[in-house]
Amino acid sequence: MRATLIYGAGDVRVEDVPDPVLREPTDALVRVLRSCICGSDLWPYGSRPASEQGARIGHEFLGVVEEVGAQVSGLRPGDVVVAPFVWADNTCDFCREGLQTSCRHGGQWGAPGVDGGQGEAVRVPQAQGTLVKLPASVAGEDAALLPSLLALSDVFPTGHHCAVTAGVGPRTTVTVIGDGAVGLSAVLAARRLGAEQIILMGRHKDRTDLGREFGATDVVAERGDEGVERVRELTGGDGTHTVLECVGLEQAIVTAFGVVRDGGTVSRVGAPQYPAVPMGFGEFLRNITLTGGVAPARAYIEDLLPDVLEGRVEPGRVFDRTIGLDQVPDGYRAMADRQAIKVLIRP
Amino acid sequence: MRATLIYGAGDVRVEDVPDPVLREPTDALVRVLRSCICGSDLWPYGSRPASEQGARIGHEFLGVVEEVGAQVSGLRPGDVVVAPFVWADNTCDFCREGLQTSCRHGGQWGAPGVDGGQGEAVRVPQAQGTLVKLPASVAGEDAALLPSLLALSDVFPTGHHCAVTAGVGPRTTVTVIGDGAVGLSAVLAARRLGAEQIILMGRHKDRTDLGREFGATDVVAERGDEGVERVRELTGGDGTHTVLECVGLEQAIVTAFGVVRDGGTVSRVGAPQYPAVPMGFGEFLRNITLTGGVAPARAYIEDLLPDVLEGRVEPGRVFDRTIGLDQVPDGYRAMADRQAIKVLIRP
């Protein structure tokens, strides 16, 4: 089959690889219907050391079950399924607590010996715990739902995790930092959780326009101190109860502490590109909390699924370009150059 | 009257100062029955630049109302009251949310123009909001309760705040870092909130012995990596759900991240002596939360008071030395030299 490998910064290739086969009785094989490129794929795309050995990449996909191992129940060939961006048994103590990203028997897509999502097919470890079944109709007459269902793999639960861990609700004001796909998803999640004031910090008009459609009530294009000042003006000088940090750069986390209200919470889902967080005596005196982390998407998919199936939320609107598998290198370039928000792949 | 002033590191003096008088109609005058020295007083005692101008110090006291301003209701001369370590109107939006440390009209004891607690009397700004009335009997036949009631001023609510913000409850395991008065109070608070496994990290046997009486189930005397290893051994390799960081030094916060379980919460109430917190990609992948901050003691006093009055908790046991006002400089030395856990002052 064809699959995507990364050989180093700027070097992504689509190549022939061996067809996946069942290895463990807990495995399933899934033929990929839709996959996509993640903002977090851009970190290795930007900085991974060059290697002669490529590594599989991609961790978001949705597809059709082709074969299941002897210990997999509840799934059979022909089922349409979505995979969260970390695989997990969904039965260990961490999974039962909703922290499938720390599963005792789970792991990452693209790890050595594990397929990536940006290919024609995937061997899914811990398939019974990992995969979530979707209505069969989405492979046919309801195919228009596929982008939003694919968003359940990572980007929408990530925005949702950010909002949930921050404690967003009807009585909380919200600042979302970052107008990428995760930031826009965080806006959508905050609105869905009932927030009434959602300030989106971002400077790409096409993105912030979608943010407004998703529920942002204010857009702040300024960055740094000027951006902090603007958010404070919009909140009577106080800042917002919650801040959803969806970037991962140091400047973003510094801004987050600048715009959060005393006693408030900053939640971060942008993978940190910094070693330490500037939370010293000032943040201590203001009782600021920092929470968030890598989103246990699996914990949220069933909760979010009905709203997607019934069209109440359309997280798939973050996909603004669709490509075939062979165009994946172009897709990476388009996202890295900010020409696309998020790129959908039809293998 | 006599009051304590700090002139610089190691230089604390008890001197004659003007008697306090009412300045605002919201003030009250309180004659101090008991005061004490705080671990946080040791930071300026350790490092404050020398000055010819002394500054009032002390922020924990309990006393008898002598006079109230025209706008103070609910308090009258003769009332016995305890003061939280930050004064506040207790009516603004932050106060109503339980964050009196961010009160819009509040402030610190010992700030310019404001008395400190380590003196014979105190002018209390925002007296109606700040002071909490105690039963009159504690000034007479129930005087044995005074140390524990004084502990409501700061040290016990601080330990309680640490436990509450960390989410301690019957199903959470707890590590407390630090065997000072705050750490011991955090043990007591965690036990009161129902925690069953409480690991106290500290290496002063007299202190950890009191920690065991307060509810610690395990004591780890090792520090650094070795200490982390020991806590992990005691928790099946996982660490504890909550970590109560009651020191404020960088080594303590590093240890906190080492002993916290994935998905867990570190709460800090030790005033940070570091500018940044080492929460990078590793803590992100593990979904670690950092919370806590300066404790809004006022928010908790009424909740904690019945347990103190009825003897169900005895937070005043952290006081292991009692001195008169003129011995305050000795009291600072004793605490700085770790010869006393916490020093009580009878002016």
XYZ file of C-alpha atoms in Angstrom:
694
model
C 0.000 0.000 0.000
C 0.939 3.691 -0.107
C 1.732 5.586 3.077
C 3.399 8.805 4.187
C 6.860 8.837 5.728
C 8.865 11.726 7.114
C 12.605 11.743 6.504
C 13.408 15.043 8.170
C 12.463 18.698 8.209
C 10.611 19.613 5.011
C 10.977 16.071 3.670
C 7.725 14.123 3.592
C 7.293 11.346 1.004
C 4.494 9.032 -0.018
C 5.911 5.576 -0.689
C 5.063 1.922 -1.125
C 5.125 0.070 2.194
C 4.096 -3.488 3.116
C 0.373 -4.011 3.491
C -0.545 -4.166 7.171
C -1.472 -7.526 8.674
C -2.913 -8.550 12.024
C -0.117 -9.164 14.529
C -1.930 -9.354 17.844
C -5.350 -10.833 18.562
C -6.342 -7.349 19.782
C -5.545 -5.747 16.400
C -7.866 -4.685 13.613
C -7.105 -3.598 10.054
C -8.777 -0.429 8.858
C -8.925 0.826 5.274
C -8.613 4.628 5.522
C -11.475 6.706 4.097
C -10.247 10.081 5.326
C -7.105 11.261 7.037
C -5.561 14.678 7.571
C -2.513 16.704 8.537
C -2.229 18.060 12.056
C -0.661 21.282 13.262
C 1.494 19.100 15.485
C 2.836 17.287 12.383
C 4.364 20.636 11.484
C 6.764 20.497 14.450
C 8.759 17.539 13.043
C 8.172 18.927 9.547
C 9.899 22.085 10.754
C 12.769 20.648 12.725
C 13.241 16.871 12.523
C 16.883 15.896 11.847
C 17.357 14.306 8.431
C 17.562 10.506 8.368
C 17.890 7.841 5.697
C 15.223 5.914 7.526
C 11.775 7.388 7.093
C 9.182 7.220 9.873
C 5.452 6.796 9.419
C 3.427 9.867 10.200
C -0.195 10.915 10.675
C -2.447 10.225 13.636
C -5.958 11.145 12.546
C -8.075 8.821 10.454
C -11.467 7.396 9.822
C -12.115 4.256 7.822
C -13.712 0.881 7.268
C -12.794 -2.206 9.276
C -11.385 -4.929 7.010
C -10.362 -7.583 9.504
C -10.354 -8.035 13.275
C -8.254 -10.156 15.614
C -9.698 -13.013 17.637
C -9.950 -10.950 20.825
C -11.730 -7.981 19.290
C -15.439 -7.917 19.968
C -18.032 -5.335 18.995
C -16.390 -4.627 15.656
C -16.569 -6.466 12.347
C -15.535 -6.044 8.747
C -17.493 -3.289 7.071
C -17.943 -1.172 10.178
C -17.107 2.501 9.746
C -14.915 3.724 12.578
C -13.014 6.784 13.744
C -9.710 6.480 15.604
C -8.538 8.875 18.317
C -5.005 10.177 17.915
C -3.641 7.883 20.623
C -4.526 4.193 20.798
C -5.558 2.724 24.141
C -7.143 -0.351 25.679
C -9.928 1.784 27.193
C -10.095 -0.545 30.198
C -7.101 0.277 32.431
C -7.426 2.607 35.409
C -6.176 5.644 33.493
C -8.628 4.951 30.653
C -11.494 4.521 33.082
C -10.599 7.927 34.510
C -10.774 9.411 31.010
C -7.026 9.743 30.524
C -6.557 7.380 27.594
C -3.395 9.282 26.624
C -1.758 7.642 29.664
C -3.174 4.152 28.959
C -1.041 1.396 30.441
C -1.194 -0.538 27.154
C -1.543 2.279 24.656
C 0.732 4.242 22.400
C 1.290 6.600 19.527
C 0.541 6.179 15.851
C 3.727 6.179 13.814
C 5.819 4.795 16.667
C 8.285 2.084 15.591
C 6.259 -0.883 14.349
C 3.001 1.063 14.365
C 1.357 2.480 11.248
C 0.692 6.172 10.761
C -2.685 7.562 9.783
C -1.613 9.177 6.516
C -1.770 6.012 4.415
C -4.181 3.669 2.687
C -4.623 1.338 5.626
C -3.703 1.019 9.281
C -3.117 -1.847 11.687
C -4.922 -0.657 14.814
C -3.544 -2.001 18.115
C -6.014 -2.359 20.999
C -8.734 -2.000 18.378
C -11.684 -2.715 20.631
C -10.688 0.027 23.029
C -9.433 2.459 20.428
C -11.990 2.558 17.636
C -15.402 4.195 17.856
C -18.096 2.902 15.538
C -19.995 5.323 13.334
C -23.319 4.853 11.508
C -22.819 2.933 8.247
C -24.613 5.716 6.364
C -21.606 8.017 6.673
C -19.775 5.891 4.123
C -22.620 6.524 1.691
C -25.447 9.032 1.649
C -24.169 10.905 4.713
C -20.630 11.298 3.408
C -20.911 15.066 3.855
C -20.465 14.398 7.559
C -17.056 12.774 7.071
C -14.928 15.900 7.623
C -16.633 16.686 10.929
C -16.424 13.037 11.983
C -12.732 12.979 11.111
C -12.336 16.079 13.297
C -13.345 13.839 16.213
C -10.035 12.066 15.817
C -8.066 14.954 17.271
C -8.740 18.588 16.540
C -12.245 18.971 17.951
C -11.659 16.889 21.115
C -8.441 18.834 21.590
C -10.292 22.138 21.575
C -12.946 20.542 23.774
C -10.347 19.216 26.230
C -8.901 22.696 26.479
C -12.305 24.187 27.263
C -13.321 21.404 29.669
C -10.111 21.439 31.695
C -10.259 25.242 31.855
C -13.732 24.942 33.342
C -15.552 26.796 30.559
C -19.272 27.120 31.137
C -22.151 29.573 30.827
C -20.752 31.915 33.463
C -17.135 31.999 32.336
C -15.544 34.465 29.969
C -13.030 32.968 27.563
C -9.964 34.058 25.614
C -8.775 31.686 22.892
C -5.165 32.238 21.835
C -4.429 31.072 18.303
C -6.541 30.999 15.162
C -5.264 27.665 13.846
C -7.514 24.631 13.582
C -7.179 23.885 17.300
C -7.919 27.452 18.331
C -10.991 27.528 16.099
C -12.078 24.176 17.549
C -11.627 25.608 21.040
C -13.931 28.484 20.120
C -16.529 26.005 18.869
C -16.150 23.895 22.021
C -16.414 26.907 24.328
C -19.571 28.064 22.572
C -21.022 24.557 22.783
C -20.339 24.578 26.541
C -22.328 27.780 26.898
C -19.705 30.536 27.077
C -21.139 33.909 26.111
C -18.019 36.030 25.744
C -15.332 34.372 23.637
C -12.404 36.558 22.597
C -10.346 35.040 19.792
C -6.748 36.252 19.487
C -5.578 35.755 15.932
C -4.489 37.843 12.987
C -5.489 35.827 9.905
C -8.807 37.256 8.799
C -10.002 34.183 6.933
C -9.464 32.158 10.107
C -10.906 34.635 12.563
C -13.954 34.991 10.274
C -14.557 31.266 10.712
C -13.914 31.787 14.422
C -16.751 34.300 14.530
C -19.031 31.787 12.806
C -17.976 29.221 15.410
C -18.970 31.595 18.220
C -16.215 34.137 18.880
C -17.777 37.383 20.089
C -14.625 39.469 19.740
C -11.442 39.180 17.703
C -8.135 40.677 18.837
C -5.553 40.825 16.071
C -2.863 42.528 18.174
C -0.181 40.388 19.795
C 2.068 40.729 22.829
C 1.445 43.575 25.302
C -0.857 45.323 22.871
C -3.001 42.211 22.565
C -3.124 41.839 26.350
C -4.203 45.465 26.624
C -7.009 44.934 24.110
C -8.367 41.878 25.919
C -8.277 43.767 29.200
C -10.205 46.633 27.604
C -12.849 44.157 26.476
C -13.194 42.767 30.003
C -13.374 45.866 32.189
C -9.653 45.611 32.899
C -9.820 42.183 34.516
C -9.082 39.622 31.807
C -11.121 36.466 31.294
C -11.881 33.629 33.692
C -10.420 31.098 31.310
C -7.750 31.215 28.641
C -7.435 28.489 26.023
C -3.829 28.458 24.812
C -3.841 26.717 21.425
C -0.408 27.595 20.050
C 2.399 26.126 22.159
C 4.945 28.915 21.779
C 6.367 30.828 24.714
C 4.857 34.108 23.541
C 1.413 32.535 23.625
C 1.747 31.270 27.168
C 3.085 34.644 28.322
C 0.073 36.297 26.691
C -2.183 33.775 28.417
C -1.007 34.877 31.868
C -1.459 38.480 30.767
C -5.110 38.076 29.826
C -6.304 35.719 32.567
C -8.371 37.119 35.405
C -7.234 36.678 39.018
C -8.296 33.229 40.205
C -8.619 32.115 36.596
C -7.360 29.146 34.621
C -5.076 28.881 31.630
C -5.453 25.619 29.746
C -2.909 24.669 27.147
C -3.302 22.206 24.300
C -0.661 23.615 21.995
C 2.277 21.204 22.327
C 4.774 23.252 24.373
C 7.842 24.396 22.479
C 9.218 25.835 25.752
C 10.895 24.095 28.716
C 9.358 26.168 31.528
C 6.328 28.297 32.219
C 6.707 31.837 33.585
C 4.525 31.282 36.665
C 6.367 33.011 39.472
C 5.321 35.122 42.422
C 2.936 37.321 40.431
C 0.835 34.411 39.191
C 0.998 32.919 42.696
C -0.453 36.078 44.241
C -3.213 36.002 41.612
C -4.038 32.318 42.158
C -3.646 31.389 38.497
C -4.034 27.729 37.516
C -2.333 26.080 34.537
C -3.974 22.943 33.234
C -4.584 21.055 29.989
C -2.234 18.795 28.111
C -2.467 16.283 25.336
C -6.158 15.578 24.810
C -7.533 12.131 25.609
C -9.741 12.314 22.517
C -11.116 8.829 23.131
C -12.740 10.069 26.344
C -14.794 12.638 24.487
C -15.752 11.089 21.143
C -18.978 9.464 22.290
C -20.068 12.697 24.019
C -19.393 14.845 20.970
C -20.638 12.408 18.340
C -24.395 13.099 18.572
C -23.901 16.834 18.058
C -21.800 16.106 14.977
C -24.182 13.516 13.546
C -27.121 15.855 14.030
C -25.256 18.812 12.555
C -25.401 20.974 15.682
C -21.662 21.508 15.408
C -19.558 21.339 12.252
C -15.959 21.034 13.416
C -14.996 19.775 9.945
C -15.250 23.329 8.659
C -11.604 23.760 9.733
C -10.658 21.672 6.681
C -10.223 24.168 3.866
C -8.331 21.965 1.411
C -8.768 18.370 0.261
C -6.004 16.380 -1.429
C -5.224 12.849 -2.518
C -2.573 10.761 -0.802
C 0.055 11.565 -3.410
C -0.345 15.293 -2.734
C 0.470 14.939 0.960
C 3.850 16.711 0.570
C 1.985 19.671 -0.968
C -0.449 19.548 1.925
C 2.362 19.890 4.445
C 3.777 22.836 2.532
C 0.383 24.535 2.356
C -0.120 24.228 6.094
C 3.431 25.252 6.945
C 3.044 28.315 4.698
C -0.323 29.159 6.279
C -2.052 28.737 2.923
C -4.397 26.188 4.407
C -5.830 25.929 7.913
C -6.051 22.156 7.881
C -5.708 19.730 5.003
C -7.959 16.706 4.513
C -6.633 13.622 2.723
C -8.697 11.230 0.622
C -6.397 8.274 0.040
C 2.471 51.040 71.731
C 5.124 48.460 70.948
C 5.331 46.873 67.523
C 7.758 44.881 65.381
C 9.637 46.475 62.503
C 12.025 44.935 60.027
C 15.050 46.968 58.952
C 16.658 44.407 56.696
C 17.868 40.828 56.590
C 18.371 39.503 60.099
C 17.357 42.836 61.610
C 13.986 42.771 63.337
C 13.317 45.213 66.201
C 10.503 45.835 68.629
C 10.004 49.559 69.064
C 7.650 52.250 70.305
C 5.302 53.402 67.554
C 2.280 55.727 67.636
C -0.886 54.162 68.975
C -3.237 53.324 66.118
C -6.341 55.456 65.627
C -9.373 55.104 63.390
C -8.760 56.771 60.037
C -11.618 55.551 57.901
C -15.211 54.898 58.940
C -14.635 51.302 57.824
C -11.737 50.791 60.290
C -11.660 49.048 63.636
C -8.989 49.014 66.334
C -8.035 45.621 67.705
C -5.919 44.953 70.809
C -3.805 41.898 69.946
C -4.181 38.831 72.188
C -2.036 36.501 70.119
C 0.154 36.924 67.060
C 2.843 34.801 65.481
C 5.714 34.581 63.037
C 5.102 33.128 59.577
C 7.444 31.094 57.422
C 6.890 33.775 54.787
C 8.269 36.400 57.213
C 11.540 34.512 56.915
C 11.934 35.494 53.257
C 12.449 39.224 54.030
C 14.259 38.199 57.216
C 16.666 36.299 54.986
C 17.172 38.759 52.159
C 15.603 42.204 52.636
C 18.040 45.029 51.790
C 19.032 47.057 54.844
C 17.223 50.362 55.301
C 17.200 53.157 57.891
C 13.443 53.133 57.673
C 11.871 50.117 59.358
C 8.703 48.522 58.014
C 5.932 46.984 60.096
C 5.742 43.227 59.863
C 3.434 40.377 60.888
C 0.138 39.401 59.304
C -1.470 36.899 61.682
C -3.342 38.006 64.770
C -6.312 37.509 66.982
C -7.548 40.062 69.462
C -10.267 42.136 71.082
C -12.087 44.940 69.299
C -11.521 48.262 71.066
C -13.236 50.710 68.768
C -15.108 50.593 65.458
C -15.688 53.187 62.741
C -19.131 54.554 61.935
C -19.624 52.271 58.928
C -18.696 49.037 60.675
C -21.668 46.948 61.675
C -21.793 43.559 63.344
C -18.740 44.254 65.501
C -18.437 46.133 68.759
C -15.877 46.795 71.477
C -15.128 43.667 73.456
C -15.692 41.247 70.585
C -12.961 38.663 70.152
C -11.938 38.419 66.507
C -9.453 36.702 64.251
C -7.997 38.445 61.197
C -7.061 36.693 57.964
C -3.633 37.518 56.616
C -5.001 39.815 53.911
C -7.679 42.411 54.621
C -10.650 42.659 52.286
C -14.115 44.195 52.009
C -15.676 40.747 51.575
C -18.342 42.210 49.295
C -16.675 42.811 45.893
C -16.973 40.291 43.094
C -13.638 38.639 43.852
C -14.547 38.302 47.541
C -17.935 36.836 46.676
C -16.098 34.266 44.552
C -13.930 33.395 47.559
C -10.806 35.165 46.322
C -10.427 37.784 49.036
C -6.710 37.979 48.283
C -7.685 39.798 45.075
C -10.248 42.075 46.783
C -10.795 45.326 44.883
C -10.496 47.305 48.127
C -8.192 45.084 50.146
C -4.507 44.936 50.911
C -1.611 43.625 52.930
C -0.782 44.060 56.576
C 2.442 46.017 57.021
C 2.015 47.899 53.744
C 2.852 51.616 53.994
C 0.346 53.219 56.366
C -1.022 49.858 57.512
C -0.126 48.203 60.809
C 1.535 44.810 61.054
C 0.235 42.008 63.191
C 3.292 41.641 65.439
C 2.428 44.480 67.789
C 0.179 45.396 70.666
C -2.664 46.738 68.549
C -3.730 47.020 64.933
C -5.858 49.407 62.916
C -7.900 47.063 60.759
C -9.037 48.484 57.408
C -12.305 47.106 55.961
C -12.952 45.712 59.424
C -16.467 44.458 58.780
C -15.341 42.372 55.867
C -12.017 41.328 57.315
C -12.609 40.257 60.895
C -14.342 37.068 61.962
C -15.993 37.047 65.366
C -15.145 34.289 67.834
C -17.039 33.188 70.961
C -16.272 35.485 73.914
C -15.305 32.468 76.006
C -12.029 32.054 74.116
C -10.698 35.138 75.875
C -11.392 33.421 79.210
C -12.116 29.825 80.117
C -11.531 28.548 76.581
C -8.163 30.261 76.165
C -6.580 26.890 75.400
C -8.203 27.207 71.986
C -6.355 30.417 71.155
C -3.394 28.837 69.322
C -5.666 26.851 67.040
C -7.892 29.881 66.482
C -4.833 31.981 65.656
C -3.863 29.312 63.139
C -7.056 30.282 61.263
C -5.388 33.556 60.424
C -3.056 31.995 57.889
C -1.322 28.679 58.362
C -4.295 26.320 58.553
C -6.348 27.964 55.777
C -3.167 27.969 53.692
C -2.778 24.213 54.084
C -6.509 23.860 53.474
C -6.373 26.027 50.334
C -3.579 23.829 49.043
C -5.632 20.688 49.616
C -8.886 22.172 48.274
C -7.394 23.566 45.068
C -5.574 20.269 44.499
C -8.921 18.503 44.712
C -8.061 16.338 47.733
C -10.862 14.034 48.797
C -11.535 10.503 50.001
C -10.424 8.938 46.723
C -7.235 10.907 46.153
C -3.761 9.993 47.250
C -1.664 12.896 48.504
C 1.993 13.860 48.762
C 2.800 16.836 50.982
C 6.185 18.419 50.287
C 7.639 20.249 53.279
C 7.428 19.606 57.002
C 7.167 23.243 58.063
C 4.050 24.642 59.677
C 2.284 24.959 56.313
C 3.175 21.432 55.238
C 1.918 20.048 58.536
C -1.260 22.098 58.169
C -1.690 20.683 54.675
C -1.456 17.162 56.116
C -4.119 18.043 58.664
C -6.319 19.600 55.996
C -5.926 16.631 53.650
C -6.861 14.230 56.431
C -9.863 16.387 57.340
C -10.986 16.222 53.691
C -10.892 12.436 53.818
C -7.610 11.478 52.157
C -6.459 8.025 53.191
C -2.903 7.930 51.880
C -0.902 11.025 52.808
C 2.846 10.873 52.181
C 4.770 13.595 53.983
C 8.155 14.526 52.532
C 10.311 16.013 55.273
C 13.481 15.238 57.143
C 13.014 16.795 60.585
C 11.820 13.977 62.819
C 10.123 16.198 65.416
C 8.106 17.755 62.625
C 7.276 14.602 60.733
C 6.236 12.994 64.038
C 3.628 15.748 64.412
C 2.773 15.151 60.752
C 1.979 11.530 61.577
C -0.268 12.668 64.402
C -1.973 15.034 61.969
C -2.660 12.152 59.583
C 0.394 11.391 57.467
C 0.442 7.671 56.651
C 4.004 7.637 55.307
C 7.054 9.814 55.771
C 9.768 10.157 53.127
C 12.928 11.769 54.446
C 14.874 11.472 51.201
C 15.021 14.459 48.862
C 15.508 14.980 45.145
C 15.496 11.942 42.843
C 15.781 9.569 45.763
C 12.720 11.086 47.389
C 10.791 10.837 44.119
C 11.773 7.198 43.852
C 10.546 6.479 47.387
C 7.150 8.098 46.772
C 6.799 6.128 43.559
C 7.588 2.913 45.422
C 4.851 3.748 47.905
C 2.319 4.262 45.109
C 2.866 1.288 42.834
C 5.145 3.336 40.611
C 2.519 5.916 39.700
C 2.887 8.813 42.136
C -0.039 10.480 43.889
C -3.143 12.136 42.452
C -2.363 15.343 44.281
C 0.806 16.999 45.485
C 0.741 19.808 48.035
C 3.887 21.895 47.560
C 4.443 23.798 50.813
C 7.997 25.047 50.426
C 8.352 27.477 47.530
C 11.847 26.528 46.389
C 12.627 25.285 42.898
C 13.760 21.882 44.178
C 10.370 21.390 45.808
C 8.408 22.170 42.661
C 10.667 19.888 40.610
C 10.042 17.122 43.150
C 6.315 17.827 42.929
C 6.269 17.060 39.202
C 8.306 13.952 39.892
C 5.828 12.482 42.365
C 2.529 13.468 40.749
C 0.525 10.824 38.947
C -0.454 11.307 35.291
C -3.549 13.474 35.159
C -2.806 14.740 38.657
C -2.598 18.156 40.251
C 0.235 19.981 41.959
C -0.944 22.769 44.235
C 1.545 25.259 45.584
C 1.197 27.485 48.603
C 4.882 28.011 49.334
C 5.608 31.525 48.075
C 7.619 30.855 44.895
C 11.285 31.756 45.099
C 11.634 30.850 41.418
C 10.652 32.797 38.276
C 9.409 29.887 36.170
C 8.000 26.407 36.586
C 9.548 23.445 34.725
C 6.329 22.374 33.007
C 7.349 21.525 29.482
C 6.437 18.800 27.022
C 6.719 15.953 29.549
C 4.182 17.455 31.949
C 1.989 18.333 28.944
C 1.922 14.702 27.782
C 1.003 13.657 31.321
C -1.780 16.247 31.687
C -0.390 17.726 34.897
C -2.173 20.723 36.421
C -0.505 23.394 38.558
C -2.793 25.340 40.846
C -2.829 27.030 44.249
C -1.478 30.409 45.212
C -1.762 32.771 48.118
C -4.611 31.470 50.263
C -7.780 33.535 50.599
C -7.956 32.631 54.289
C -11.064 34.748 54.799
C -12.985 32.436 52.474
C -12.338 29.432 54.684
C -12.391 30.673 58.287
C -16.115 30.187 58.876
C -15.943 26.671 57.392
C -13.010 25.626 59.528
C -14.057 27.365 62.740
C -16.537 24.775 64.060
C -13.972 21.966 63.814
C -11.484 24.084 65.753
C -13.975 25.198 68.394
C -15.094 21.624 68.923
C -11.545 20.312 69.066
C -11.864 17.998 66.042
C -8.738 19.560 64.596
C -5.926 21.237 66.494
C -3.950 23.241 63.953
C -2.410 25.256 66.798
C -0.156 22.310 67.570
C 2.249 23.712 64.981
C 3.176 26.351 67.565
C 6.024 24.880 69.559
C 7.322 28.015 71.220
C 5.605 30.980 72.889
C 7.319 34.313 73.456
C 6.488 37.849 74.576
C 6.600 40.764 72.158
C 10.083 41.806 73.239
C 11.446 38.367 72.338
C 10.259 38.611 68.722
C 13.832 38.963 67.375
C 14.695 35.692 69.169
C 11.591 34.133 67.671
C 12.737 35.007 64.152
C 16.144 33.516 64.848
C 14.630 30.338 66.264
C 12.480 29.842 63.176
C 15.254 30.745 60.763
C 17.548 28.261 62.528
C 14.847 25.557 62.460
C 14.818 25.433 66.264
C 11.113 26.171 66.286
C 8.420 25.162 63.814
C 6.278 28.218 64.435
C 6.514 30.824 67.165
C 3.481 32.242 68.966
C 3.608 35.759 70.394
C 1.740 36.958 73.503
C 2.144 40.732 73.399
